[in-house]
Amino acid sequence: PKSLNERNKAIFQMDIVDEQIDITTRAVMGLTVSCARCHDHKFDPFPTEDYYALAGIFRSTETLYGTSGGQGNRQAGKLASLEPIGTAAKPAPAKKPVAKKADVPAKKTARKPGNSKRLKQLVAQQKKVKQELNEARAKLSDKVKKNKKQTNRALKPIRIRLRKLNKQIQQIRGGGGGKKKKKKGGGAKKPSGPVAMGVREGSPADCRVHIRGNIRTLGDSVTRGFLQVVKLDGSDKINARQSGRLELANWLTHADNPLTARVMANRVWYHLTGRGLVTTPDNFGAMGQRPSHPELLDHLALKFQQDNWSVKSLVRSIVLSHAYRLSSSQNTAGTARDPDNTLFWRMNHRRLDAESIRDAILTASGQLDPTPRKQSIISEIGDANVGRNANLTRRINESNRHRSVYLPIVRNRLPEMLRLFDFAEPSIIVGRREVTTVPAQALFLLNSSFVIEQSDHMARRILAATDDPTRVRQAYRLALGRIPSDAEISAATGLVRDTIASLPSGGDDGKQLRAWSGLCQSLMACAEFRYLQ
């Protein structure tokens, strides 16, 4: 990933372009094109010229992101209330100057009785002070005039008086400070709604080859274009007056592009079953693995295109298949013939990802808010203040009861739960997460204030039942999605009784809550809670 501390602007720009090329080609086509930045790709047929043909497209694009001056984007929370596209008011014609909101009350102020008279007085004073400033400047000796610091010191009192007068005049006239000049001919009103990261057309230009990736050693200029190994009819011409982003998008989604649909179909299959038909989802090149079921991959890719590139339709077709509905139970014959389950004769036994574990805990406790979050903490405090906020990670997790997919991700400030349970590295493309089992995970489930709080909420839910066996059944249904056996009911009720007996006397209701909360936390911490059967 690019270094945000890079001081050389040219290097930083090429690092951004390299990151954009890497993300686009790996995420969409499963190819490591960024390896051709310094030399021809060692394994795949991508010469350096192909890399800089793509680089020209991204260098001709201006990337816009962040919030200026550390200000938060508080209007982002109003997205849901905005009018749908097409029904919003159209911007005013460019020939008609549009009044800003700040201008409206100012006009009313100027009409108040006495304002006109006061304005004339201030303008007259302003004229006198300007004359006084010019006279004082003329009286300065040549020696003082040559010294800027002494000149400023001598004229400072008069300049302060002049600034105050200017401010008073501007307040009456309603100009907002007078620092910014209005564009000639007016113009359309700037958007007042929320803003988000995006791009726009920059200055279209081809990129020269950087020999060995060095910005100071330049080779021939390369016409903007795409990978030569994938030639598609009618998709290789880029408008000289545009960046080429539209043409790149059309090339990527062309019906004859051999990779885009296959890569996406493989990613969806991997997400649903725990292993891809190609086990290297980010690399379909020479160093990647070959598909275990090439005909199935082709079938899914073709169906994906025929269904108008609908991910929802692709998911539906996979989850309704026999392969998806298989049990994860093993049998001797299948294990002997295919121990790694390469042929998908059973469902893969796998752990939930970090986001799903968090969502499962909130669901069991009844605290999950299924609605999309309208505004994030990052938009409230502003990008520039993210690193200064010591409690940011706690605020992100503890104040948020929405699904984990709506959590804001700060690259170096991941919530503890996501970090411990193998959340993907946010700064790079990670198509397949590593799954680890470490002591810190168990310690988190036993000691985290978040898990303890959710256990208390779950305990309050099951205490609504009248008898202990019913409460145990309710706890198992909420946490594990099944009915407990008689032995499990007996063990659970015994645990609760022993816990209540071990607690200090007094406050029976509090003892009950603590005991049942302990049982709920035990269920959340067990392996069955975290693994799909």
Short mmCIF file of C-alpha atoms in Angstrom, two decimals:
data_model
loop_
_atom_site.label_atom_id
_atom_site.label_comp_id
_atom_site.label_asym_id
_atom_site.label_seq_id
_atom_site.Cartn_x
_atom_site.Cartn_y
_atom_site.Cartn_z
CA PRO A 1 0.00 0.00 0.00
CA LYS A 2 1.00 3.61 -0.53
CA SER A 3 2.86 5.52 2.17
CA LEU A 4 0.85 8.48 3.43
CA ASN A 5 4.12 10.02 4.66
CA GLU A 6 5.63 10.20 1.15
CA ARG A 7 6.79 13.78 0.53
CA ASN A 8 7.54 13.47 -3.18
CA LYS A 9 4.26 14.29 -4.93
CA ALA A 10 5.18 12.47 -8.14
CA ILE A 11 6.02 9.26 -6.27
CA PHE A 12 2.86 9.56 -4.16
CA GLN A 13 0.72 10.02 -7.27
CA MET A 14 2.20 6.91 -8.90
CA ASP A 15 1.72 4.96 -5.65
CA ILE A 16 -1.97 5.91 -5.72
CA VAL A 17 -2.20 4.85 -9.37
CA ASP A 18 -0.44 1.57 -8.55
CA GLU A 19 -2.91 0.88 -5.75
CA GLN A 20 -5.84 1.62 -8.07
CA ILE A 21 -4.48 -0.69 -10.78
CA ASP A 22 -3.83 -3.45 -8.24
CA ILE A 23 -7.30 -3.20 -6.69
CA THR A 24 -9.10 -3.01 -10.04
CA THR A 25 -7.30 -5.88 -11.74
CA ARG A 26 -7.17 -8.23 -8.76
CA ALA A 27 -10.71 -7.59 -7.52
CA VAL A 28 -12.40 -7.69 -10.92
CA MET A 29 -10.16 -9.94 -13.04
CA GLY A 30 -8.10 -11.88 -10.52
CA LEU A 31 -4.81 -10.72 -12.07
CA THR A 32 -1.66 -9.29 -10.47
CA VAL A 33 -1.02 -6.61 -13.10
CA SER A 34 0.71 -4.30 -10.60
CA CYS A 35 3.70 -6.66 -10.68
CA ALA A 36 4.50 -5.14 -14.10
CA ARG A 37 5.26 -1.69 -12.65
CA CYS A 38 9.03 -2.14 -12.68
CA HIS A 39 9.46 -4.90 -15.29
CA ASP A 40 7.49 -7.30 -17.47
CA HIS A 41 5.42 -9.70 -15.39
CA LYS A 42 7.52 -12.74 -14.51
CA PHE A 43 4.75 -15.31 -14.95
CA ASP A 44 1.77 -13.77 -16.77
CA PRO A 45 1.76 -12.17 -20.27
CA PHE A 46 1.68 -8.56 -19.08
CA PRO A 47 4.47 -6.33 -20.44
CA THR A 48 5.35 -3.10 -18.66
CA GLU A 49 3.65 -1.17 -21.46
CA ASP A 50 0.29 -2.68 -20.43
CA TYR A 51 0.77 -1.42 -16.88
CA TYR A 52 1.46 2.14 -18.02
CA ALA A 53 -1.40 2.01 -20.53
CA LEU A 54 -3.70 1.49 -17.53
CA ALA A 55 -1.71 4.01 -15.48
CA GLY A 56 -2.51 6.68 -18.06
CA ILE A 57 -6.23 6.14 -17.43
CA PHE A 58 -5.92 6.51 -13.66
CA ARG A 59 -3.48 9.43 -13.88
CA SER A 60 -6.03 11.22 -16.06
CA THR A 61 -8.56 10.83 -13.26
CA GLU A 62 -8.76 13.15 -10.27
CA THR A 63 -9.43 11.37 -7.00
CA LEU A 64 -11.50 13.26 -4.43
CA TYR A 65 -11.69 12.05 -0.86
CA GLY A 66 -11.72 13.15 2.76
CA THR A 67 -13.15 16.24 4.42
CA SER A 68 -11.39 19.58 4.26
CA GLY A 69 -10.03 21.19 7.38
CA GLY A 70 -10.94 18.24 9.57
CA GLN A 71 -14.62 19.14 9.43
CA GLY A 72 -17.08 16.31 9.75
CA ASN A 73 -19.62 15.44 7.08
CA ARG A 74 -22.58 15.69 9.42
CA GLN A 75 -25.04 15.95 6.57
CA ALA A 76 -24.32 12.34 5.65
CA GLY A 77 -26.87 11.29 8.23
CA LYS A 78 -29.60 12.93 6.18
CA LEU A 79 -29.08 10.70 3.14
CA ALA A 80 -32.29 8.77 3.76
CA SER A 81 -34.35 11.94 3.76
CA LEU A 82 -32.99 13.28 0.49
CA GLU A 83 -35.30 13.30 -2.50
CA PRO A 84 -34.79 10.46 -4.99
CA ILE A 85 -32.62 11.14 -7.99
CA GLY A 86 -34.70 12.79 -10.68
CA THR A 87 -37.11 14.51 -8.30
CA ALA A 88 -34.58 16.88 -6.74
CA ALA A 89 -34.68 20.51 -7.76
CA LYS A 90 -32.63 21.30 -10.82
CA PRO A 91 -29.70 23.71 -10.43
CA ALA A 92 -30.31 27.26 -11.55
CA PRO A 93 -29.11 28.25 -15.04
CA ALA A 94 -25.54 29.48 -15.12
CA LYS A 95 -26.54 32.92 -16.40
CA LYS A 96 -28.67 33.68 -13.33
CA PRO A 97 -26.72 34.35 -10.14
CA VAL A 98 -27.99 32.21 -7.29
CA ALA A 99 -28.26 33.76 -3.83
CA LYS A 100 -26.51 31.83 -1.09
CA LYS A 101 -28.30 31.12 2.18
CA ALA A 102 -26.03 33.59 3.94
CA ASP A 103 -27.25 36.34 1.60
CA VAL A 104 -30.91 36.12 2.58
CA PRO A 105 -30.77 37.35 6.19
CA ALA A 106 -28.16 39.92 5.18
CA LYS A 107 -30.57 41.58 2.76
CA LYS A 108 -33.19 41.80 5.50
CA THR A 109 -30.61 43.34 7.83
CA ALA A 110 -29.71 46.03 5.31
CA ARG A 111 -33.34 47.17 5.20
CA LYS A 112 -33.63 47.76 8.94
CA PRO A 113 -34.11 51.41 9.97
CA GLY A 114 -30.80 53.10 10.67
CA ASN A 115 -28.67 50.58 8.78
CA SER A 116 -28.27 52.80 5.71
CA LYS A 117 -27.18 55.74 7.85
CA ARG A 118 -24.76 53.56 9.82
CA LEU A 119 -23.33 52.15 6.60
CA LYS A 120 -22.61 55.65 5.24
CA GLN A 121 -20.80 56.56 8.47
CA LEU A 122 -18.66 53.43 8.36
CA VAL A 123 -17.76 53.96 4.70
CA ALA A 124 -16.70 57.53 5.47
CA GLN A 125 -14.54 56.33 8.38
CA GLN A 126 -13.07 53.63 6.15
CA LYS A 127 -12.08 56.26 3.59
CA LYS A 128 -10.38 58.38 6.26
CA VAL A 129 -8.46 55.43 7.72
CA LYS A 130 -7.26 54.38 4.25
CA GLN A 131 -6.01 57.92 3.67
CA GLU A 132 -4.32 57.88 7.09
CA LEU A 133 -2.65 54.56 6.20
CA ASN A 134 -1.30 55.95 2.93
CA GLU A 135 0.05 59.06 4.67
CA ALA A 136 1.72 56.99 7.40
CA ARG A 137 3.32 54.75 4.77
CA ALA A 138 4.64 57.81 2.90
CA LYS A 139 6.21 59.25 6.07
CA LEU A 140 8.26 56.11 6.73
CA SER A 141 11.98 56.50 6.17
CA ASP A 142 13.68 54.59 3.36
CA LYS A 143 15.50 52.48 5.93
CA VAL A 144 12.24 51.37 7.56
CA LYS A 145 10.56 50.73 4.18
CA LYS A 146 13.33 48.27 3.27
CA ASN A 147 12.68 46.29 6.45
CA LYS A 148 9.32 44.52 6.08
CA LYS A 149 9.09 43.64 9.77
CA GLN A 150 9.58 47.25 10.88
CA THR A 151 7.09 48.48 8.27
CA ASN A 152 4.42 46.07 9.49
CA ARG A 153 5.06 47.06 13.11
CA ALA A 154 4.69 50.77 12.32
CA LEU A 155 1.48 50.37 10.32
CA LYS A 156 -0.13 47.63 12.45
CA PRO A 157 -2.44 49.87 14.61
CA ILE A 158 -3.93 51.57 11.54
CA ARG A 159 -4.38 48.26 9.71
CA ILE A 160 -6.22 46.77 12.71
CA ARG A 161 -8.66 49.70 12.70
CA LEU A 162 -9.19 49.28 8.97
CA ARG A 163 -9.89 45.55 9.30
CA LYS A 164 -12.51 46.20 11.98
CA LEU A 165 -14.24 48.75 9.78
CA ASN A 166 -14.18 46.38 6.80
CA LYS A 167 -15.75 43.64 8.91
CA GLN A 168 -18.54 45.92 10.18
CA ILE A 169 -19.32 47.11 6.66
CA GLN A 170 -19.35 43.56 5.34
CA GLN A 171 -21.73 42.41 8.08
CA ILE A 172 -24.24 45.08 7.14
CA ARG A 173 -23.90 44.37 3.44
CA GLY A 174 -24.13 40.60 4.07
CA GLY A 175 -21.07 39.56 2.10
CA GLY A 176 -19.77 36.99 4.63
CA GLY A 177 -16.31 38.45 5.07
CA GLY A 178 -15.54 39.52 1.53
CA LYS A 179 -12.61 37.13 1.16
CA LYS A 180 -14.09 35.10 -1.69
CA LYS A 181 -15.04 36.74 -4.93
CA LYS A 182 -18.09 35.66 -6.83
CA LYS A 183 -17.50 34.19 -10.23
CA LYS A 184 -18.53 36.40 -13.11
CA GLY A 185 -21.92 35.54 -14.50
CA GLY A 186 -23.06 33.76 -11.34
CA GLY A 187 -23.24 30.00 -11.69
CA ALA A 188 -25.15 27.05 -10.36
CA LYS A 189 -25.45 26.57 -6.63
CA LYS A 190 -22.91 24.20 -5.10
CA PRO A 191 -24.40 20.96 -3.78
CA SER A 192 -25.43 21.33 -0.15
CA GLY A 193 -26.00 17.61 0.45
CA PRO A 194 -23.57 15.05 1.87
CA VAL A 195 -20.32 14.28 0.07
CA ALA A 196 -18.44 11.02 -0.37
CA MET A 197 -15.19 9.82 -1.88
CA GLY A 198 -15.29 9.81 -5.67
CA VAL A 199 -13.45 10.69 -8.85
CA ARG A 200 -13.87 13.09 -11.73
CA GLU A 201 -12.21 13.74 -15.07
CA GLY A 202 -8.74 15.20 -14.73
CA SER A 203 -6.40 16.31 -17.51
CA PRO A 204 -6.32 13.44 -20.05
CA ALA A 205 -2.75 12.46 -20.90
CA ASP A 206 -0.83 9.31 -21.71
CA CYS A 207 1.77 8.03 -19.26
CA ARG A 208 5.44 7.39 -20.00
CA VAL A 209 7.08 4.14 -18.95
CA HIS A 210 8.96 4.50 -15.67
CA ILE A 211 12.04 2.35 -16.21
CA ARG A 212 12.42 0.02 -13.20
CA GLY A 213 9.57 1.98 -11.63
CA ASN A 214 11.74 5.09 -11.19
CA ILE A 215 9.89 8.38 -11.74
CA ARG A 216 13.18 10.05 -12.78
CA THR A 217 14.03 7.49 -15.48
CA LEU A 218 11.35 7.80 -18.14
CA GLY A 219 10.92 5.80 -21.32
CA ASP A 220 8.49 6.06 -24.22
CA SER A 221 4.96 7.32 -23.82
CA VAL A 222 2.29 4.59 -23.89
CA THR A 223 -1.15 5.20 -25.35
CA ARG A 224 -3.91 4.69 -22.80
CA GLY A 225 -5.47 1.28 -23.18
CA PHE A 226 -5.99 -2.18 -21.72
CA LEU A 227 -4.24 -5.54 -21.46
CA GLN A 228 -3.04 -6.72 -24.86
CA VAL A 229 -3.67 -10.35 -23.98
CA VAL A 230 -7.45 -9.67 -23.82
CA LYS A 231 -8.43 -8.26 -27.21
CA LEU A 232 -12.13 -7.42 -27.47
CA ASP A 233 -13.87 -6.06 -30.56
CA GLY A 234 -14.73 -2.37 -30.40
CA SER A 235 -13.45 -1.81 -26.88
CA ASP A 236 -9.89 -0.59 -27.44
CA LYS A 237 -10.55 3.00 -28.54
CA ILE A 238 -10.32 5.72 -25.89
CA ASN A 239 -11.59 9.24 -26.48
CA ALA A 240 -8.53 11.50 -26.50
CA ARG A 241 -10.44 14.16 -24.55
CA GLN A 242 -11.44 11.81 -21.73
CA SER A 243 -9.58 9.77 -19.13
CA GLY A 244 -10.75 6.39 -20.43
CA ARG A 245 -12.55 5.26 -17.27
CA LEU A 246 -15.77 4.61 -19.17
CA GLU A 247 -13.97 2.57 -21.81
CA LEU A 248 -12.16 0.61 -19.08
CA ALA A 249 -15.47 -0.19 -17.38
CA ASN A 250 -16.95 -1.33 -20.70
CA TRP A 251 -13.88 -3.49 -21.37
CA LEU A 252 -14.06 -5.11 -17.93
CA THR A 253 -17.76 -5.94 -18.28
CA HIS A 254 -17.66 -6.92 -21.96
CA ALA A 255 -19.55 -10.15 -22.62
CA ASP A 256 -16.43 -11.67 -24.21
CA ASN A 257 -14.10 -10.77 -21.33
CA PRO A 258 -12.96 -14.22 -20.17
CA LEU A 259 -12.30 -13.37 -16.53
CA THR A 260 -14.67 -10.82 -14.96
CA ALA A 261 -17.76 -13.05 -14.69
CA ARG A 262 -15.71 -16.11 -13.67
CA VAL A 263 -13.88 -14.21 -10.92
CA MET A 264 -17.13 -12.86 -9.46
CA ALA A 265 -18.89 -16.24 -9.64
CA ASN A 266 -15.93 -17.83 -7.86
CA ARG A 267 -15.99 -15.17 -5.11
CA VAL A 268 -19.71 -15.75 -4.46
CA TRP A 269 -19.19 -19.54 -4.38
CA TYR A 270 -16.30 -19.12 -1.95
CA HIS A 271 -18.33 -16.85 0.34
CA LEU A 272 -21.24 -19.30 0.48
CA THR A 273 -19.36 -22.60 0.76
CA GLY A 274 -16.10 -21.70 2.47
CA ARG A 275 -13.84 -22.63 -0.46
CA GLY A 276 -13.70 -21.36 -4.01
CA LEU A 277 -13.81 -23.43 -7.17
CA VAL A 278 -10.50 -21.64 -7.68
CA THR A 279 -8.85 -21.63 -4.26
CA THR A 280 -6.85 -18.48 -5.07
CA PRO A 281 -9.71 -16.00 -5.64
CA ASP A 282 -7.36 -13.04 -6.17
CA ASN A 283 -5.09 -14.80 -8.66
CA PHE A 284 -6.41 -16.49 -11.80
CA GLY A 285 -2.96 -16.20 -13.42
CA ALA A 286 -0.17 -18.72 -13.89
CA MET A 287 0.69 -18.76 -10.17
CA GLY A 288 -2.92 -19.28 -9.12
CA GLN A 289 -4.62 -22.64 -8.69
CA ARG A 290 -6.59 -24.25 -11.49
CA PRO A 291 -10.37 -24.63 -10.96
CA SER A 292 -11.51 -27.89 -9.38
CA HIS A 293 -14.75 -27.77 -11.42
CA PRO A 294 -14.09 -25.72 -14.59
CA GLU A 295 -17.43 -26.62 -16.20
CA LEU A 296 -19.35 -25.51 -13.11
CA LEU A 297 -17.41 -22.24 -12.99
CA ASP A 298 -18.22 -21.58 -16.67
CA HIS A 299 -21.89 -22.38 -16.05
CA LEU A 300 -22.12 -19.98 -13.09
CA ALA A 301 -20.27 -17.23 -14.99
CA LEU A 302 -22.55 -17.56 -18.02
CA LYS A 303 -25.66 -17.54 -15.83
CA PHE A 304 -24.33 -14.48 -14.03
CA GLN A 305 -24.09 -12.61 -17.34
CA GLN A 306 -27.45 -13.86 -18.61
CA ASP A 307 -29.11 -12.65 -15.40
CA ASN A 308 -27.86 -9.12 -16.11
CA TRP A 309 -24.90 -9.45 -13.72
CA SER A 310 -27.25 -9.88 -10.76
CA VAL A 311 -25.41 -11.07 -7.64
CA LYS A 312 -28.75 -11.74 -5.97
CA SER A 313 -29.75 -14.16 -8.75
CA LEU A 314 -26.35 -15.86 -8.57
CA VAL A 315 -26.66 -16.32 -4.80
CA ARG A 316 -30.17 -17.73 -5.21
CA SER A 317 -29.06 -20.33 -7.76
CA ILE A 318 -26.18 -21.51 -5.52
CA VAL A 319 -28.10 -21.73 -2.23
CA LEU A 320 -30.85 -23.75 -3.94
CA SER A 321 -28.32 -26.27 -5.27
CA HIS A 322 -27.75 -29.76 -3.84
CA ALA A 323 -24.08 -28.96 -3.12
CA TYR A 324 -24.97 -26.03 -0.85
CA ARG A 325 -27.63 -27.95 1.10
CA LEU A 326 -25.34 -30.85 2.03
CA SER A 327 -24.53 -31.53 5.68
CA SER A 328 -21.04 -31.04 7.07
CA SER A 329 -21.15 -34.53 8.62
CA GLN A 330 -18.33 -36.82 7.53
CA ASN A 331 -18.44 -40.47 6.51
CA THR A 332 -15.67 -43.03 6.21
CA ALA A 333 -16.02 -43.66 2.47
CA GLY A 334 -16.04 -39.98 1.53
CA THR A 335 -13.13 -39.13 3.80
CA ALA A 336 -11.06 -42.00 2.39
CA ARG A 337 -11.60 -40.93 -1.23
CA ASP A 338 -11.51 -37.12 -0.83
CA PRO A 339 -10.20 -36.06 2.61
CA ASP A 340 -9.88 -32.38 1.59
CA ASN A 341 -13.45 -32.25 0.24
CA THR A 342 -12.18 -31.02 -3.12
CA LEU A 343 -15.23 -32.53 -4.84
CA PHE A 344 -17.72 -30.90 -2.42
CA TRP A 345 -19.30 -34.19 -1.30
CA ARG A 346 -20.14 -32.45 2.01
CA MET A 347 -20.41 -28.89 3.28
CA ASN A 348 -17.18 -27.46 4.66
CA HIS A 349 -17.06 -27.18 8.46
CA ARG A 350 -16.00 -23.56 8.97
CA ARG A 351 -15.91 -20.77 11.48
CA LEU A 352 -18.01 -17.65 11.15
CA ASP A 353 -16.13 -14.55 10.08
CA ALA A 354 -15.52 -11.76 12.58
CA GLU A 355 -18.50 -9.67 11.48
CA SER A 356 -20.90 -12.62 11.70
CA ILE A 357 -19.74 -13.52 15.22
CA ARG A 358 -20.41 -9.96 16.38
CA ASP A 359 -23.81 -9.93 14.67
CA ALA A 360 -24.69 -13.32 16.19
CA ILE A 361 -23.91 -12.02 19.69
CA LEU A 362 -26.08 -8.94 19.16
CA THR A 363 -28.89 -11.09 17.71
CA ALA A 364 -28.87 -13.48 20.67
CA SER A 365 -29.01 -10.56 23.09
CA GLY A 366 -31.83 -8.89 21.16
CA GLN A 367 -29.76 -5.71 20.72
CA LEU A 368 -29.10 -5.91 16.96
CA ASP A 369 -30.55 -3.03 14.97
CA PRO A 370 -31.19 -4.46 11.46
CA THR A 371 -31.71 -1.05 9.84
CA PRO A 372 -28.83 0.55 7.92
CA ARG A 373 -26.90 3.14 9.90
CA LYS A 374 -27.48 6.62 8.50
CA GLN A 375 -24.29 8.25 9.73
CA SER A 376 -20.92 7.06 10.98
CA ILE A 377 -18.68 8.37 13.74
CA ILE A 378 -16.04 9.20 11.13
CA SER A 379 -18.39 11.56 9.31
CA GLU A 380 -19.21 13.25 12.62
CA ILE A 381 -15.67 13.98 13.80
CA GLY A 382 -13.95 14.48 10.41
CA ASP A 383 -11.03 12.62 8.86
CA ALA A 384 -8.36 14.87 10.35
CA ASN A 385 -9.48 14.08 13.90
CA VAL A 386 -9.49 10.29 13.56
CA GLY A 387 -5.92 9.84 14.77
CA ARG A 388 -6.38 12.25 17.67
CA ASN A 389 -9.38 10.48 19.17
CA ALA A 390 -8.10 8.03 21.78
CA ASN A 391 -11.56 6.53 22.35
CA LEU A 392 -12.42 6.11 18.67
CA THR A 393 -12.27 2.29 18.64
CA ARG A 394 -14.49 2.04 21.73
CA ARG A 395 -16.95 4.54 20.30
CA ILE A 396 -17.15 2.68 16.99
CA ASN A 397 -18.01 -0.63 18.65
CA GLU A 398 -19.90 0.21 21.84
CA SER A 399 -22.15 2.93 20.44
CA ASN A 400 -23.06 0.93 17.36
CA ARG A 401 -25.72 -1.79 17.46
CA HIS A 402 -26.18 -2.01 13.71
CA ARG A 403 -24.89 -4.91 11.62
CA SER A 404 -21.11 -5.09 11.37
CA VAL A 405 -21.20 -4.36 7.66
CA TYR A 406 -22.07 -0.76 8.61
CA LEU A 407 -19.10 -0.33 10.96
CA PRO A 408 -16.64 2.34 9.78
CA ILE A 409 -13.23 0.78 9.18
CA VAL A 410 -10.17 2.85 10.11
CA ARG A 411 -7.09 1.04 8.84
CA ASN A 412 -4.98 1.33 11.97
CA ARG A 413 -7.82 1.44 14.53
CA LEU A 414 -9.79 -1.78 14.03
CA PRO A 415 -12.32 -2.75 16.73
CA GLU A 416 -10.74 -5.36 19.00
CA MET A 417 -13.25 -8.09 18.19
CA LEU A 418 -12.73 -7.80 14.43
CA ARG A 419 -8.96 -7.75 14.83
CA LEU A 420 -8.87 -10.86 17.05
CA PHE A 421 -11.12 -12.93 14.79
CA ASP A 422 -9.07 -12.50 11.61
CA PHE A 423 -10.70 -9.49 9.98
CA ALA A 424 -9.15 -8.78 6.57
CA GLU A 425 -6.24 -6.33 6.39
CA PRO A 426 -8.03 -3.12 5.27
CA SER A 427 -5.11 -1.67 3.29
CA ILE A 428 -4.89 -4.47 0.69
CA ILE A 429 -7.12 -6.79 -1.33
CA VAL A 430 -7.88 -9.94 0.69
CA GLY A 431 -10.07 -12.38 -1.21
CA ARG A 432 -9.50 -15.23 1.23
CA ARG A 433 -9.09 -14.65 4.95
CA GLU A 434 -6.81 -16.68 7.14
CA VAL A 435 -8.53 -18.52 10.00
CA THR A 436 -6.55 -18.72 13.23
CA THR A 437 -7.29 -20.08 16.69
CA VAL A 438 -5.41 -18.20 19.41
CA PRO A 439 -5.87 -17.84 23.21
CA ALA A 440 -6.74 -14.15 22.89
CA GLN A 441 -10.03 -15.07 21.19
CA ALA A 442 -11.23 -17.16 24.15
CA LEU A 443 -10.03 -14.51 26.62
CA PHE A 444 -12.00 -11.86 24.73
CA LEU A 445 -15.22 -13.89 24.87
CA LEU A 446 -14.76 -14.43 28.63
CA ASN A 447 -13.62 -10.95 29.69
CA SER A 448 -14.81 -8.41 27.14
CA SER A 449 -17.20 -5.78 28.51
CA PHE A 450 -19.07 -5.97 25.19
CA VAL A 451 -19.73 -9.73 25.52
CA ILE A 452 -20.63 -9.41 29.22
CA GLU A 453 -23.10 -6.61 28.47
CA GLN A 454 -24.76 -8.64 25.70
CA SER A 455 -24.92 -11.67 28.00
CA ASP A 456 -26.83 -9.56 30.53
CA HIS A 457 -29.30 -8.50 27.84
CA MET A 458 -29.78 -12.11 26.74
CA ALA A 459 -30.30 -13.20 30.36
CA ARG A 460 -33.08 -10.63 30.78
CA ARG A 461 -34.78 -12.09 27.70
CA ILE A 462 -34.81 -15.66 29.00
CA LEU A 463 -35.75 -14.67 32.58
CA ALA A 464 -39.18 -13.79 31.20
CA ALA A 465 -39.91 -17.55 31.24
CA THR A 466 -41.33 -19.00 34.47
CA ASP A 467 -39.22 -22.16 35.01
CA ASP A 468 -35.55 -23.06 34.60
CA PRO A 469 -35.86 -25.81 31.92
CA THR A 470 -37.83 -23.42 29.69
CA ARG A 471 -35.19 -20.76 30.22
CA VAL A 472 -32.43 -23.18 29.20
CA ARG A 473 -34.33 -24.15 26.05
CA GLN A 474 -34.81 -20.48 25.20
CA ALA A 475 -31.10 -19.78 25.75
CA TYR A 476 -30.09 -22.64 23.44
CA ARG A 477 -32.52 -21.52 20.76
CA LEU A 478 -31.22 -17.94 20.87
CA ALA A 479 -27.52 -18.84 20.93
CA LEU A 480 -27.23 -22.14 19.06
CA GLY A 481 -30.48 -22.37 17.13
CA ARG A 482 -31.45 -25.79 18.49
CA ILE A 483 -33.24 -27.54 21.36
CA PRO A 484 -30.92 -28.85 24.12
CA SER A 485 -30.87 -32.48 25.15
CA ASP A 486 -32.08 -33.58 28.59
CA ALA A 487 -28.47 -33.95 29.73
CA GLU A 488 -27.67 -30.40 28.59
CA ILE A 489 -30.75 -29.02 30.39
CA SER A 490 -29.73 -30.80 33.58
CA ALA A 491 -26.14 -29.52 33.35
CA ALA A 492 -27.25 -25.95 32.62
CA THR A 493 -29.77 -25.76 35.46
CA GLY A 494 -27.19 -27.25 37.82
CA LEU A 495 -24.66 -24.61 36.76
CA VAL A 496 -27.17 -21.83 37.43
CA ARG A 497 -28.07 -23.23 40.89
CA ASP A 498 -24.41 -23.60 41.86
CA THR A 499 -23.65 -20.06 40.68
CA ILE A 500 -26.53 -18.57 42.69
CA ALA A 501 -25.41 -20.49 45.79
CA SER A 502 -21.83 -19.22 45.42
CA LEU A 503 -22.84 -15.55 45.23
CA PRO A 504 -23.05 -13.37 48.38
CA SER A 505 -26.44 -13.33 50.10
CA GLY A 506 -28.94 -10.56 49.42
CA GLY A 507 -30.46 -9.24 46.20
CA ASP A 508 -32.01 -12.41 44.80
CA ASP A 509 -32.98 -10.74 41.52
CA GLY A 510 -29.39 -9.59 40.95
CA LYS A 511 -28.06 -13.07 41.74
CA GLN A 512 -30.49 -14.62 39.26
CA LEU A 513 -29.41 -12.20 36.54
CA ARG A 514 -25.71 -12.84 37.15
CA ALA A 515 -26.16 -16.60 37.15
CA TRP A 516 -28.19 -16.73 33.94
CA SER A 517 -25.88 -14.17 32.34
CA GLY A 518 -22.99 -16.54 33.06
CA LEU A 519 -24.82 -19.36 31.27
CA CYS A 520 -25.54 -17.10 28.28
CA GLN A 521 -21.90 -16.03 28.10
CA SER A 522 -20.80 -19.68 28.22
CA LEU A 523 -23.01 -20.42 25.22
CA MET A 524 -21.59 -17.44 23.32
CA ALA A 525 -18.05 -18.60 24.09
CA CYS A 526 -18.52 -22.22 23.01
CA ALA A 527 -17.20 -23.53 19.68
CA GLU A 528 -20.67 -24.44 18.40
CA PHE A 529 -21.66 -20.77 18.55
CA ARG A 530 -18.76 -19.76 16.26
CA TYR A 531 -18.84 -22.62 13.73
CA LEU A 532 -21.24 -23.54 10.95
CA GLN A 533 -22.27 -27.18 11.06
#
